[in-house]
Coordinates of C-alpha atoms in Angstrom, one line a residue:
Chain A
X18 CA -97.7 63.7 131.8
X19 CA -93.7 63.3 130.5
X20 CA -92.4 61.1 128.3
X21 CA -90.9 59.0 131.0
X22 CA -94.2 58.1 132.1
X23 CA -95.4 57.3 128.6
X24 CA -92.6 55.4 127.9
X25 CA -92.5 53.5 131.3
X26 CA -96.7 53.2 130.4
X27 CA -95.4 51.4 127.4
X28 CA -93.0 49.4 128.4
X29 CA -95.0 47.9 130.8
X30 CA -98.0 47.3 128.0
X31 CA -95.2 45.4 126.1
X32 CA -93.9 43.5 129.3
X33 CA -97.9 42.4 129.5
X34 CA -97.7 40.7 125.8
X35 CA -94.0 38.8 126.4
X36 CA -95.8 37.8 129.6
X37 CA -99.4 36.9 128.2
X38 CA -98.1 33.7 126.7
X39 CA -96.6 32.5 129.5
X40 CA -99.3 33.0 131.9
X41 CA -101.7 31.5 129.3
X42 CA -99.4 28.1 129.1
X43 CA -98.6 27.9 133.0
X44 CA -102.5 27.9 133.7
X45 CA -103.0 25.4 131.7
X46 CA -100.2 22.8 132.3
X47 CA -99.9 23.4 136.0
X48 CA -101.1 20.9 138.2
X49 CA -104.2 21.7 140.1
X50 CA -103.3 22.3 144.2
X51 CA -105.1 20.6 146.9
X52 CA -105.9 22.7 150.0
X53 CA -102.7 21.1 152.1
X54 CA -100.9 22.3 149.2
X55 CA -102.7 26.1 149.7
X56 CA -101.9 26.1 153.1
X57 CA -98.1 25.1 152.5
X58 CA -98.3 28.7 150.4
X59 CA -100.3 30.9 152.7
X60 CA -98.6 30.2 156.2
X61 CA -94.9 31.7 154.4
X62 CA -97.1 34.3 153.3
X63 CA -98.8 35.0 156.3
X64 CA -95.5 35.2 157.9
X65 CA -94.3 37.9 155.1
X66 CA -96.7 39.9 155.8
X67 CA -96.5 40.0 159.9
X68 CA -92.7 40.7 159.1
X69 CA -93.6 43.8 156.6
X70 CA -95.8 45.0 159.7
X71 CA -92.8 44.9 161.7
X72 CA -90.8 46.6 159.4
X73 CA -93.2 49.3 159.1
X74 CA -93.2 49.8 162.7
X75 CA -89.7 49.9 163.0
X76 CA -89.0 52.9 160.5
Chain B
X11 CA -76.3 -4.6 139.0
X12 CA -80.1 -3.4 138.8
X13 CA -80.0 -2.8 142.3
X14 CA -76.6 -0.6 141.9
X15 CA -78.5 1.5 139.0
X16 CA -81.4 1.6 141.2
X17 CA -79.3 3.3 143.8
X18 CA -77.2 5.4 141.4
X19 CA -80.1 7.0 139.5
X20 CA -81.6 8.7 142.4
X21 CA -77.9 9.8 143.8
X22 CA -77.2 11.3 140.6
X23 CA -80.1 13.5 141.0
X24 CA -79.3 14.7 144.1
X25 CA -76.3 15.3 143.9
X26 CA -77.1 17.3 140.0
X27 CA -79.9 19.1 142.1
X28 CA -77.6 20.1 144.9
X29 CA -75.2 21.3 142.2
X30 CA -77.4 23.4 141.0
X31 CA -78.6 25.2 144.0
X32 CA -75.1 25.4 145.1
X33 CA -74.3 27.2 141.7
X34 CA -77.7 29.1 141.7
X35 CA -76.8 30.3 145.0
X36 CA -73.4 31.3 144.1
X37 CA -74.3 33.3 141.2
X38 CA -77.2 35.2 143.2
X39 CA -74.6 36.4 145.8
X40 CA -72.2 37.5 142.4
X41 CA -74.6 39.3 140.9
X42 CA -76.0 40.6 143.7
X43 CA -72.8 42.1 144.9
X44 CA -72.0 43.1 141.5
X45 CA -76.1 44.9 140.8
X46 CA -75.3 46.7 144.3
X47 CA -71.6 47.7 143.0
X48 CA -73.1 49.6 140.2
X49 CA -76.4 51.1 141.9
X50 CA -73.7 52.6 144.5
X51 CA -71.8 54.2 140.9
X52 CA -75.5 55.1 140.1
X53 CA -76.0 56.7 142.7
X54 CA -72.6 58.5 143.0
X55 CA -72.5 59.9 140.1
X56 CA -76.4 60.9 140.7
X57 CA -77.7 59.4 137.3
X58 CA -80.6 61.1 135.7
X59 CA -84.1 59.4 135.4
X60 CA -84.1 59.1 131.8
X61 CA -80.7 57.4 132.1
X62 CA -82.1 55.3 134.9
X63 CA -84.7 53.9 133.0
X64 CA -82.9 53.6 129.3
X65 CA -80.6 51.0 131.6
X66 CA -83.4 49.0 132.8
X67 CA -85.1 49.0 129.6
X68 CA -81.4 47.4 128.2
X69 CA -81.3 44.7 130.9
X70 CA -85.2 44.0 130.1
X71 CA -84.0 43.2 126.6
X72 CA -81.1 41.5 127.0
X73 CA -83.4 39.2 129.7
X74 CA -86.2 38.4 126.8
X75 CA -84.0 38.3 123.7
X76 CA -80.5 37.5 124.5
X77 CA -80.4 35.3 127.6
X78 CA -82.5 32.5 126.5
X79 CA -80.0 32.1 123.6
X80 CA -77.1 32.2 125.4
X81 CA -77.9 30.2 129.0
X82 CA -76.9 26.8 128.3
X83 CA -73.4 28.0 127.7
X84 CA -70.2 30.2 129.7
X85 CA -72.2 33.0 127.7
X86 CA -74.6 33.2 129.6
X87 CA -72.3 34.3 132.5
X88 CA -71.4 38.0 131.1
X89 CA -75.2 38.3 129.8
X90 CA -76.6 37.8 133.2
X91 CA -73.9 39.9 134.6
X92 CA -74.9 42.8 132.5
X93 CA -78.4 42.5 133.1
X94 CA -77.6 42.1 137.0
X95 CA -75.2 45.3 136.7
X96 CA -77.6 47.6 134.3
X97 CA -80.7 46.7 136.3
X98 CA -78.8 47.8 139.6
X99 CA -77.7 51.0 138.2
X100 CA -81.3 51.4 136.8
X101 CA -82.3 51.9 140.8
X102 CA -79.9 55.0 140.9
X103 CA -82.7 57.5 141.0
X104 CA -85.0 56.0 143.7
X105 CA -82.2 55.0 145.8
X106 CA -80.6 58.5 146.1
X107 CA -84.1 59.8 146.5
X108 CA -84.7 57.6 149.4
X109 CA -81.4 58.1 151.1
X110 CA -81.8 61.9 150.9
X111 CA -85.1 62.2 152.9
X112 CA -83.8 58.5 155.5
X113 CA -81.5 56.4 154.3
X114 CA -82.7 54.3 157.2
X115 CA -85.3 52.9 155.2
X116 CA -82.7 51.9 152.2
X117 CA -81.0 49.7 154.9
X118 CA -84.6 48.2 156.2
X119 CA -85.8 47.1 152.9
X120 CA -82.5 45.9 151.9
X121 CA -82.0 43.5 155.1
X122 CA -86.2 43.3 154.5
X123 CA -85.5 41.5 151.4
X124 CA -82.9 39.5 152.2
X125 CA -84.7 38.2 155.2
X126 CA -87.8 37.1 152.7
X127 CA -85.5 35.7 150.5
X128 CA -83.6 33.4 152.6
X129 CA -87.0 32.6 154.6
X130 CA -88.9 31.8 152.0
X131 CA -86.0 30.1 149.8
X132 CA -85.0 27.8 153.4
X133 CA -88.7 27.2 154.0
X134 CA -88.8 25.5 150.1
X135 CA -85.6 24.2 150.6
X136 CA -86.3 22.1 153.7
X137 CA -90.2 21.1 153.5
X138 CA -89.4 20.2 149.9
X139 CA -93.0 20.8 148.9
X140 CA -93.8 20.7 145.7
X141 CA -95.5 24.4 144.7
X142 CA -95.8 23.8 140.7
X143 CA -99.1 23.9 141.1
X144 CA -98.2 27.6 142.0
X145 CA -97.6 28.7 138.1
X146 CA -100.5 29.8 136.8
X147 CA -101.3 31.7 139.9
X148 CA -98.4 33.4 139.8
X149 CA -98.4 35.1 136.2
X150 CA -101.6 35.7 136.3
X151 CA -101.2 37.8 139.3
X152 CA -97.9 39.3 137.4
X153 CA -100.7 40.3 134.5
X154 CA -103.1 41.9 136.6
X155 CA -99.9 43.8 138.6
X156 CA -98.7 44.8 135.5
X157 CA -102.3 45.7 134.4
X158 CA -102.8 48.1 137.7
X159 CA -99.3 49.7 137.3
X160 CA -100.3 51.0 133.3
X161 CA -103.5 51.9 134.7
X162 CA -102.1 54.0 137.9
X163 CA -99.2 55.8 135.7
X164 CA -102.6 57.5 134.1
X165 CA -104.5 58.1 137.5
X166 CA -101.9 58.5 139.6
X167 CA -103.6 57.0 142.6
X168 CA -101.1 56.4 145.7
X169 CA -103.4 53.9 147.7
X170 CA -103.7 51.5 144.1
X171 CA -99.5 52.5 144.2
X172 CA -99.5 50.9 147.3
X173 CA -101.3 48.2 146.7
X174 CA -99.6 47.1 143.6
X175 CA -96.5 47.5 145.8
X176 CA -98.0 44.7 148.5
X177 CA -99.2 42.8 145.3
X178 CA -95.9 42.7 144.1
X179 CA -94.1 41.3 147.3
X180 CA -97.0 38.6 147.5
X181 CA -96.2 37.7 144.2
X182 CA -92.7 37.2 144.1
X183 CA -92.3 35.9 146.7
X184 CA -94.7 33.1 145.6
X185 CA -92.1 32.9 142.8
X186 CA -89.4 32.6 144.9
X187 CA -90.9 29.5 146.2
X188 CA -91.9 28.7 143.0
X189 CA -88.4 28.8 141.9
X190 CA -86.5 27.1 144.7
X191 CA -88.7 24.7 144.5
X192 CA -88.7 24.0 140.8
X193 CA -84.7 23.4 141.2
X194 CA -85.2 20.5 143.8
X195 CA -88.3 19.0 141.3
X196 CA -86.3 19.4 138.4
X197 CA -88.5 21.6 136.6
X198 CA -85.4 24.3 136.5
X199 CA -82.4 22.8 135.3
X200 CA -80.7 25.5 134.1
X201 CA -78.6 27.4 137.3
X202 CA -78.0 30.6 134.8
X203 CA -81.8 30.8 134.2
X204 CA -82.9 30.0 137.7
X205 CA -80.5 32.7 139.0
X206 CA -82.3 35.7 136.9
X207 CA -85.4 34.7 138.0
X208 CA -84.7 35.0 141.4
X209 CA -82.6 37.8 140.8
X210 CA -85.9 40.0 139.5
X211 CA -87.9 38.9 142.1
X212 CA -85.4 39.9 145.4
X213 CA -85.4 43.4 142.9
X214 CA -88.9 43.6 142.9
X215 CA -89.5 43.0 146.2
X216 CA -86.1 45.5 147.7
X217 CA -88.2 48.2 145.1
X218 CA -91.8 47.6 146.8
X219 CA -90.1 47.4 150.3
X220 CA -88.4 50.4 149.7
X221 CA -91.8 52.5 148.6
X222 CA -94.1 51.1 151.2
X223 CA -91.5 51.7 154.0
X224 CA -91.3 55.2 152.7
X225 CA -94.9 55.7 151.8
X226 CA -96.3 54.5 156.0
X227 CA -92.7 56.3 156.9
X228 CA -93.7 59.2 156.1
X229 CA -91.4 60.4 154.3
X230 CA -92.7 59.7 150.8

């Protein structure tokens, strides 16, 4: 293992603390989604990932 | 007259939310062009890993420490410019790795990710759904990305690699609608702010593109 990787493994630890608070604060205060909501959020996605097939397929 | 202020309030608005996406928007494409300006000197001058990553690790800081101090004014400008323009030559490296074995798949994940990103950003833009309700789901997922990518650097598993990779797209590009979608809500008011956060996730999702096309490629 270099010290690229150690430092990259570090960096990433310390990106997980700046983030934790965050994450703590946006799960509470969001607002809870109904299921139309959901499926507003998973048919884009759904779409994303046909497209990243395609992309595969074309390289 | 309450029937004027009635009417004026809510034109106000839109016409402050459309300001902002029009100078959200504008700034992307800058810093865009200017991030792709200096990954092109990155990769001309063949930068060396450690280089790479000191870069990114600059634009990182100025991003937590310096641009939330300097965003509500013209200062902001120069500071998001230079974490647009460090984080772009950060991708030196990878990007003249990838174009040596098939620079073909450079160009797919770059037109890739900006057909996500306009997708995704037009599909918030013209339902005008609401997707707050997004946030928590969002950084958690970043935590457990972030959680998978410390864990793989020590086992080195390409398949978890991979996954993390898919992980990422899924999750910024929730954040992209996220985003968008925030500006027309008016939970981002700040175009300087809203333009970094977009910024990092069209980065993250050109970098995961770019290492699944080259990974089922096969040329990774």
């Amino acid at each position: 293992m270099d010290w690229l990787q150690i430092a990259s493994a570090v960096f990433l630890v310390a990106m997980f603390f700046m983030i934790l608070p965050s994450a703590k604060r946006m799960v509470k205060e969001s607002p809870k989604g109904t299921s139309s909501d959901w499926m507003g959020f998973v048919l884009p996605m759904a779409v994303v990932i046909l497209f990243i097939i395609l992309l595969i397929a074309l390289v | 007259m309450q029937m004027n202020s009635a009417v004026a309030r809510p034109t106000e608005a839109i016409l402050q939310t459309n300001k902002l996406i029009k100078n959200t928007y504008m700034l992307l494409s800058m810093t865009l062009i200017f991030s792709g300006v200096t990954a092109f000197f990155s990769v001309a001058l063949n930068v060396s890993h450690g280089i790479a990553f000191a870069a990114s690790l600059v634009a990182i800081g100025l991003l937590w420490f310096a641009l939330p101090r300097t965003q509500n004014s013209s200062a902001g400008i120069p500071v998001i410019f230079a974490i647009t323009g460090l984080l772009g030559f950060g991708l030196g490296p990878m990007l003249s790795y990838y174009l040596s074995v098939n620079p073909s798949i450079v160009m797919v994940a770059m037109g890739g990710t900006g057909a996500i990103f306009l997708g995704l950003s037009g599909y918030a833009l013209s339902t005008r759904k609401d997707f707050s309700f997004m946030g928590g789901f969002i950084f958690v997922g970043m935590l457990v990305a972030i959680g998978a990518m410390v864990a793989n650097i020590f086992l080195g598993i390409p398949a978890l690699a991979l996954a993390v990779s898919a992980a990422v797209i899924m999750i910024m590009s929730g954040f992209i609608l996220f985003q968008t979608s925030a500006m027309i809500h008016g939970g981002e008011t700040n175009y300087i702010s809203a333009t970094a956060g977009l910024f990092i996730s069209i980065l993250n999702i050109f970098t995961s593109l770019l290492h699944i096309l080259g990974a089922f490629g096969g040329d990774d």
